[in-house]
Coordinates of N, CA and C in Angstrom, one line a residue:
M18 N -23.8 -11.3 -15.6 CA -22.7 -11.0 -14.7 C -21.4 -11.3 -15.5
T19 N -20.5 -10.4 -15.4 CA -19.2 -10.5 -16.1 C -18.4 -11.5 -15.4
Q20 N -17.3 -11.9 -16.1 CA -16.4 -12.9 -15.5 C -15.7 -12.2 -14.3
I21 N -15.3 -11.0 -14.4 CA -14.7 -10.3 -13.2 C -15.6 -10.2 -12.0
E22 N -16.9 -9.9 -12.3 CA -17.9 -9.8 -11.2 C -18.0 -11.2 -10.5
K23 N -18.0 -12.2 -11.3 CA -18.2 -13.6 -10.8 C -17.0 -13.9 -9.9
R24 N -15.7 -13.6 -10.4 CA -14.5 -13.9 -9.6 C -14.6 -13.1 -8.3
V25 N -15.0 -11.8 -8.3 CA -15.1 -11.0 -7.1 C -16.1 -11.6 -6.2
R26 N -17.3 -12.0 -6.7 CA -18.3 -12.6 -5.9 C -17.9 -13.9 -5.2
D27 N -17.2 -14.7 -6.0 CA -16.7 -16.0 -5.5 C -15.6 -15.8 -4.4
R28 N -14.8 -14.8 -4.7 CA -13.7 -14.5 -3.7 C -14.4 -14.0 -2.4
I29 N -15.3 -13.1 -2.4 CA -16.0 -12.6 -1.2 C -16.7 -13.8 -0.5
A30 N -17.4 -14.6 -1.3 CA -18.2 -15.7 -0.8 C -17.2 -16.7 -0.1
D31 N -16.1 -17.0 -0.7 CA -15.1 -17.8 -0.1 C -14.6 -17.3 1.3
E32 N -14.3 -16.0 1.3 CA -13.8 -15.3 2.5 C -14.9 -15.3 3.6
L33 N -16.1 -15.1 3.2 CA -17.3 -15.1 4.1 C -17.4 -16.5 4.7
A34 N -17.2 -17.6 3.9 CA -17.3 -19.0 4.4 C -16.2 -19.2 5.4
R35 N -15.0 -18.7 5.1 CA -13.8 -18.9 6.0 C -14.1 -18.2 7.3
V36 N -14.6 -17.0 7.3 CA -14.9 -16.2 8.5 C -16.0 -16.9 9.3
S37 N -17.0 -17.4 8.6 CA -18.1 -18.1 9.3 C -17.6 -19.4 10.0
R38 N -16.6 -20.1 9.4 CA -16.0 -21.3 10.0 C -15.3 -20.9 11.3
W39 N -14.5 -19.8 11.2 CA -13.8 -19.3 12.4 C -14.8 -18.9 13.5
I40 N -15.9 -18.2 13.1 CA -16.9 -17.8 14.1 C -17.5 -19.1 14.8
G41 N -17.9 -20.0 14.0 CA -18.4 -21.3 14.5 C -17.4 -22.0 15.5
A42 N -16.2 -22.0 15.1 CA -15.2 -22.7 15.9 C -15.0 -22.0 17.2
L43 N -15.0 -20.6 17.2 CA -14.9 -19.9 18.5 C -16.1 -20.1 19.3
R44 N -17.2 -20.1 18.7 CA -18.5 -20.3 19.5 C -18.6 -21.7 20.1
R45 N -18.0 -22.7 19.4 CA -18.1 -24.1 19.9 C -16.9 -24.4 20.9
E46 N -15.9 -23.5 20.9 CA -14.7 -23.8 21.7 C -15.1 -24.1 23.2
T47 N -14.5 -25.1 23.7 CA -14.8 -25.5 25.1 C -14.3 -24.3 26.0
R48 N -15.2 -24.0 26.9 CA -14.8 -22.9 27.9 C -13.9 -23.4 29.0
P49 N -12.9 -22.7 29.4 CA -12.0 -23.1 30.4 C -12.7 -23.6 31.7
E50 N -13.8 -23.0 32.1 CA -14.5 -23.4 33.3 C -15.2 -24.8 33.2
E51 N -15.3 -25.3 31.9 CA -15.9 -26.5 31.7 C -14.9 -27.7 31.7
L52 N -13.6 -27.3 31.7 CA -12.6 -28.3 31.8 C -12.4 -28.9 33.2
E53 N -12.1 -30.2 33.3 CA -11.9 -30.8 34.6 C -10.5 -30.3 35.1
T54 N -10.4 -30.1 36.4 CA -9.1 -29.7 36.9 C -8.2 -30.9 37.1
G55 N -7.0 -30.7 37.1 CA -6.1 -31.8 37.2 C -4.7 -31.2 37.5
G56 N -3.8 -32.1 38.0 CA -2.4 -31.6 38.2 C -2.3 -30.8 39.5
D57 N -1.5 -29.8 39.5 CA -1.2 -29.0 40.6 C -2.4 -28.1 41.0
N58 N -3.0 -28.3 42.2 CA -4.1 -27.6 42.6 C -3.8 -26.6 43.7
T59 N -2.6 -26.1 43.8 CA -2.3 -25.2 44.8 C -3.0 -23.9 44.6
P60 N -3.3 -23.1 45.6 CA -3.9 -21.8 45.4 C -3.2 -20.9 44.3
L61 N -1.9 -20.9 44.3 CA -1.2 -20.1 43.3 C -1.4 -20.6 41.9
S62 N -1.4 -21.9 41.7 CA -1.6 -22.4 40.3 C -3.1 -22.2 39.9
E63 N -4.0 -22.3 40.9 CA -5.4 -22.1 40.5 C -5.6 -20.6 40.1
A64 N -5.0 -19.7 40.8 CA -5.1 -18.3 40.5 C -4.5 -18.0 39.1
A65 N -3.4 -18.6 38.8 CA -2.7 -18.5 37.5 C -3.6 -19.1 36.4
D66 N -4.1 -20.2 36.7 CA -5.0 -20.8 35.7 C -6.3 -20.0 35.4
A67 N -6.8 -19.4 36.5 CA -8.0 -18.5 36.3 C -7.6 -17.3 35.5
A68 N -6.5 -16.7 35.8 CA -6.0 -15.5 35.1 C -5.8 -15.8 33.6
Q69 N -5.2 -17.0 33.3 CA -5.0 -17.4 31.9 C -6.4 -17.6 31.2
A70 N -7.3 -18.2 31.9 CA -8.6 -18.5 31.3 C -9.3 -17.2 31.0
I71 N -9.2 -16.2 31.9 CA -9.9 -14.9 31.7 C -9.3 -14.2 30.5
E72 N -7.9 -14.3 30.4 CA -7.2 -13.6 29.3 C -7.6 -14.3 28.0
E73 N -7.7 -15.6 28.0 CA -8.1 -16.3 26.7 C -9.5 -16.0 26.3
R74 N -10.4 -15.9 27.3 CA -11.8 -15.5 27.0 C -11.9 -14.1 26.4
E75 N -11.1 -13.2 27.0 CA -11.1 -11.8 26.5 C -10.6 -11.7 25.0
V76 N -9.5 -12.4 24.8 CA -8.9 -12.5 23.4 C -9.9 -13.1 22.5
N77 N -10.5 -14.2 22.8 CA -11.5 -14.9 22.0 C -12.7 -14.0 21.7
S78 N -13.1 -13.3 22.8 CA -14.3 -12.4 22.6 C -14.0 -11.3 21.7
Q79 N -12.8 -10.7 21.8 CA -12.4 -9.6 20.8 C -12.3 -10.2 19.4
L80 N -11.7 -11.3 19.3 CA -11.6 -12.0 17.9 C -13.0 -12.3 17.4
L81 N -13.8 -12.8 18.2 CA -15.2 -13.1 17.7 C -15.9 -11.8 17.3
D82 N -15.8 -10.7 18.1 CA -16.4 -9.5 17.7 C -15.9 -9.0 16.3
W83 N -14.6 -9.1 16.1 CA -13.9 -8.6 14.9 C -14.4 -9.5 13.7
L84 N -14.5 -10.8 13.9 CA -15.0 -11.7 12.9 C -16.4 -11.5 12.5
V85 N -17.3 -11.3 13.5 CA -18.7 -11.0 13.2 C -18.8 -9.7 12.5
G86 N -18.0 -8.7 12.8 CA -18.0 -7.4 12.1 C -17.6 -7.6 10.7
R87 N -16.6 -8.4 10.5 CA -16.1 -8.7 9.1 C -17.1 -9.4 8.3
S88 N -17.8 -10.4 8.9 CA -18.9 -11.1 8.3 C -19.9 -10.2 7.8
V89 N -20.3 -9.2 8.6 CA -21.3 -8.2 8.2 C -20.8 -7.4 7.0
D90 N -19.6 -7.0 7.1 CA -19.0 -6.2 6.0 C -18.9 -7.0 4.7
L91 N -18.6 -8.3 4.8 CA -18.5 -9.1 3.6 C -19.9 -9.2 3.0
R92 N -20.9 -9.4 3.8 CA -22.3 -9.5 3.3 C -22.7 -8.2 2.7
R93 N -22.3 -7.1 3.2 CA -22.6 -5.8 2.6 C -21.9 -5.6 1.3
A94 N -20.7 -6.2 1.2 CA -20.0 -6.1 -0.1 C -20.7 -6.9 -1.2
L95 N -21.3 -8.1 -0.8 CA -22.1 -8.9 -1.7 C -23.3 -8.1 -2.2
R96 N -24.0 -7.4 -1.2 CA -25.1 -6.6 -1.5 C -24.8 -5.5 -2.5
R97 N -23.6 -4.8 -2.2 CA -23.1 -3.7 -3.1 C -22.9 -4.3 -4.5
L98 N -22.4 -5.5 -4.6 CA -22.2 -6.1 -5.9 C -23.5 -6.3 -6.6
D99 N -24.5 -6.8 -5.9 CA -25.9 -7.0 -6.4 C -26.5 -5.6 -6.9
E100 N -26.2 -4.6 -6.2 CA -26.7 -3.2 -6.5 C -25.9 -2.5 -7.6
G101 N -24.7 -3.1 -8.0 CA -23.9 -2.5 -9.0 C -23.0 -1.3 -8.5
I102 N -22.8 -1.2 -7.2 CA -22.1 -0.1 -6.6 C -20.8 -0.6 -5.9
Y103 N -20.5 -1.9 -6.0 CA -19.2 -2.4 -5.4 C -18.0 -1.7 -6.0
G104 N -17.1 -1.3 -5.1 CA -15.9 -0.7 -5.6 C -16.0 0.9 -5.6
I105 N -17.2 1.4 -5.2 CA -17.3 2.8 -5.2 C -17.4 3.2 -3.7
C106 N -16.6 4.2 -3.3 CA -16.6 4.7 -1.9 C -17.9 5.2 -1.5
E107 N -18.4 4.7 -0.3 CA -19.7 5.1 0.2 C -19.7 6.5 0.7
R108 N -18.5 7.1 0.9 CA -18.4 8.4 1.4 C -18.3 9.5 0.4
C109 N -17.4 9.3 -0.6 CA -17.1 10.3 -1.6 C -17.5 9.9 -3.0
D110 N -18.0 8.7 -3.2 CA -18.4 8.2 -4.5 C -17.3 8.1 -5.5
E111 N -16.1 8.1 -5.1 CA -15.0 7.8 -6.0 C -14.7 6.3 -6.0
F112 N -14.0 5.9 -7.1 CA -13.6 4.4 -7.1 C -12.6 4.1 -6.1
I113 N -12.8 2.9 -5.5 CA -11.8 2.4 -4.5 C -10.7 1.7 -5.4
H114 N -9.5 1.9 -5.1 CA -8.4 1.4 -5.8 C -8.5 -0.2 -5.8
P115 N -8.3 -0.8 -7.0 CA -8.4 -2.2 -7.1 C -7.4 -3.0 -6.1
E116 N -6.3 -2.4 -5.9 CA -5.3 -3.1 -4.9 C -5.9 -3.1 -3.5
R117 N -6.6 -2.1 -3.1 CA -7.3 -2.1 -1.8 C -8.4 -3.1 -1.8
L118 N -9.2 -3.2 -2.8 CA -10.2 -4.2 -2.9 C -9.7 -5.6 -2.9
H119 N -8.5 -5.8 -3.5 CA -7.9 -7.1 -3.5 C -7.5 -7.5 -2.1
A120 N -6.9 -6.6 -1.4 CA -6.4 -6.8 -0.1 C -7.6 -6.9 0.9
L121 N -8.6 -6.2 0.7 CA -9.7 -6.1 1.6 C -11.0 -6.0 0.8
P122 N -11.5 -7.2 0.4 CA -12.6 -7.2 -0.6 C -13.9 -6.5 0.0
E123 N -14.0 -6.4 1.3 CA -15.2 -5.8 1.9 C -15.1 -4.3 2.1
A124 N -14.0 -3.7 1.6 CA -13.7 -2.3 1.8 C -14.9 -1.5 1.2
A125 N -15.5 -0.6 2.0 CA -16.6 0.3 1.5 C -16.1 1.7 1.3
L126 N -14.9 2.0 1.8 CA -14.4 3.4 1.7 C -13.0 3.3 1.0
C127 N -12.8 4.4 0.2 CA -11.4 4.5 -0.4 C -10.4 4.8 0.7
L128 N -9.2 4.6 0.4 CA -8.1 4.8 1.5 C -8.2 6.2 2.1
K129 N -8.4 7.2 1.3 CA -8.4 8.6 1.8 C -9.5 8.7 2.8
C130 N -10.7 8.3 2.5 CA -11.9 8.4 3.4 C -11.7 7.5 4.6
Q131 N -11.2 6.3 4.4 CA -10.9 5.4 5.6 C -10.0 6.1 6.6
T132 N -8.9 6.7 6.0 CA -7.9 7.4 6.9 C -8.6 8.5 7.7
E133 N -9.4 9.3 7.0 CA -10.1 10.4 7.6 C -11.1 9.9 8.7
V134 N -11.8 8.8 8.5 CA -12.7 8.3 9.5 C -11.9 7.8 10.7
E135 N -10.8 7.1 10.4 CA -10.0 6.6 11.6 C -9.4 7.7 12.4
R136 N -9.0 8.8 11.7 CA -8.4 9.9 12.4 C -9.5 10.6 13.3
T137 N -10.7 10.7 12.7 CA -11.8 11.3 13.5 C -12.1 10.5 14.7
H138 N -12.2 9.2 14.6 CA -12.5 8.3 15.7 C -11.4 8.3 16.7
A139 N -10.1 8.4 16.3 CA -9.0 8.5 17.2 C -9.1 9.8 18.0
A140 N -9.4 10.9 17.3 CA -9.5 12.2 18.0 C -10.6 12.2 19.0
R141 N -11.7 11.5 18.7 CA -12.9 11.5 19.7 C -12.5 10.6 20.9
R142 N -11.8 9.5 20.6 CA -11.4 8.7 21.8 C -10.4 9.4 22.7
A143 N -9.5 10.2 22.1 CA -8.5 10.9 22.9 C -9.2 12.0 23.7
A144 N -10.3 12.6 23.2 CA -11.0 13.6 23.9 C -11.9 13.1 25.0
E145 N -12.2 11.8 25.0 CA -13.1 11.3 26.0 C -12.5 11.3 27.3
P146 N -13.2 11.6 28.4 CA -12.6 11.6 29.7 C -12.4 10.1 30.1
G147 N -11.3 9.9 30.8 CA -11.2 8.6 31.3 C -10.1 7.8 31.4

């Protein structure tokens, strides 16, 4: 393994460890419904507290989903390193620009292909009824 490959592997592993810590913290976080009530217990304050708790759960759920997806992508990047194909676009087989990999070490697509994929997904969502 070259020195560059080792640095990349260490960087991805460090990022994966950081993401895993975030996932663990979110999963361990005390749920609002588990907290004892206290203070102002008027119906209006209880409704506001419930709405805030629901919003926090939704935000945390979305963050957890994003972090789990990122964890999967980081693990795939480590596998691509093992296979000797890290830094090569999975779609067009061109090299991914080093600056993109530095910013997003789990990137599996070059910027051009990533933009095309996102554009396609956006068009599909816009065409969905609803």
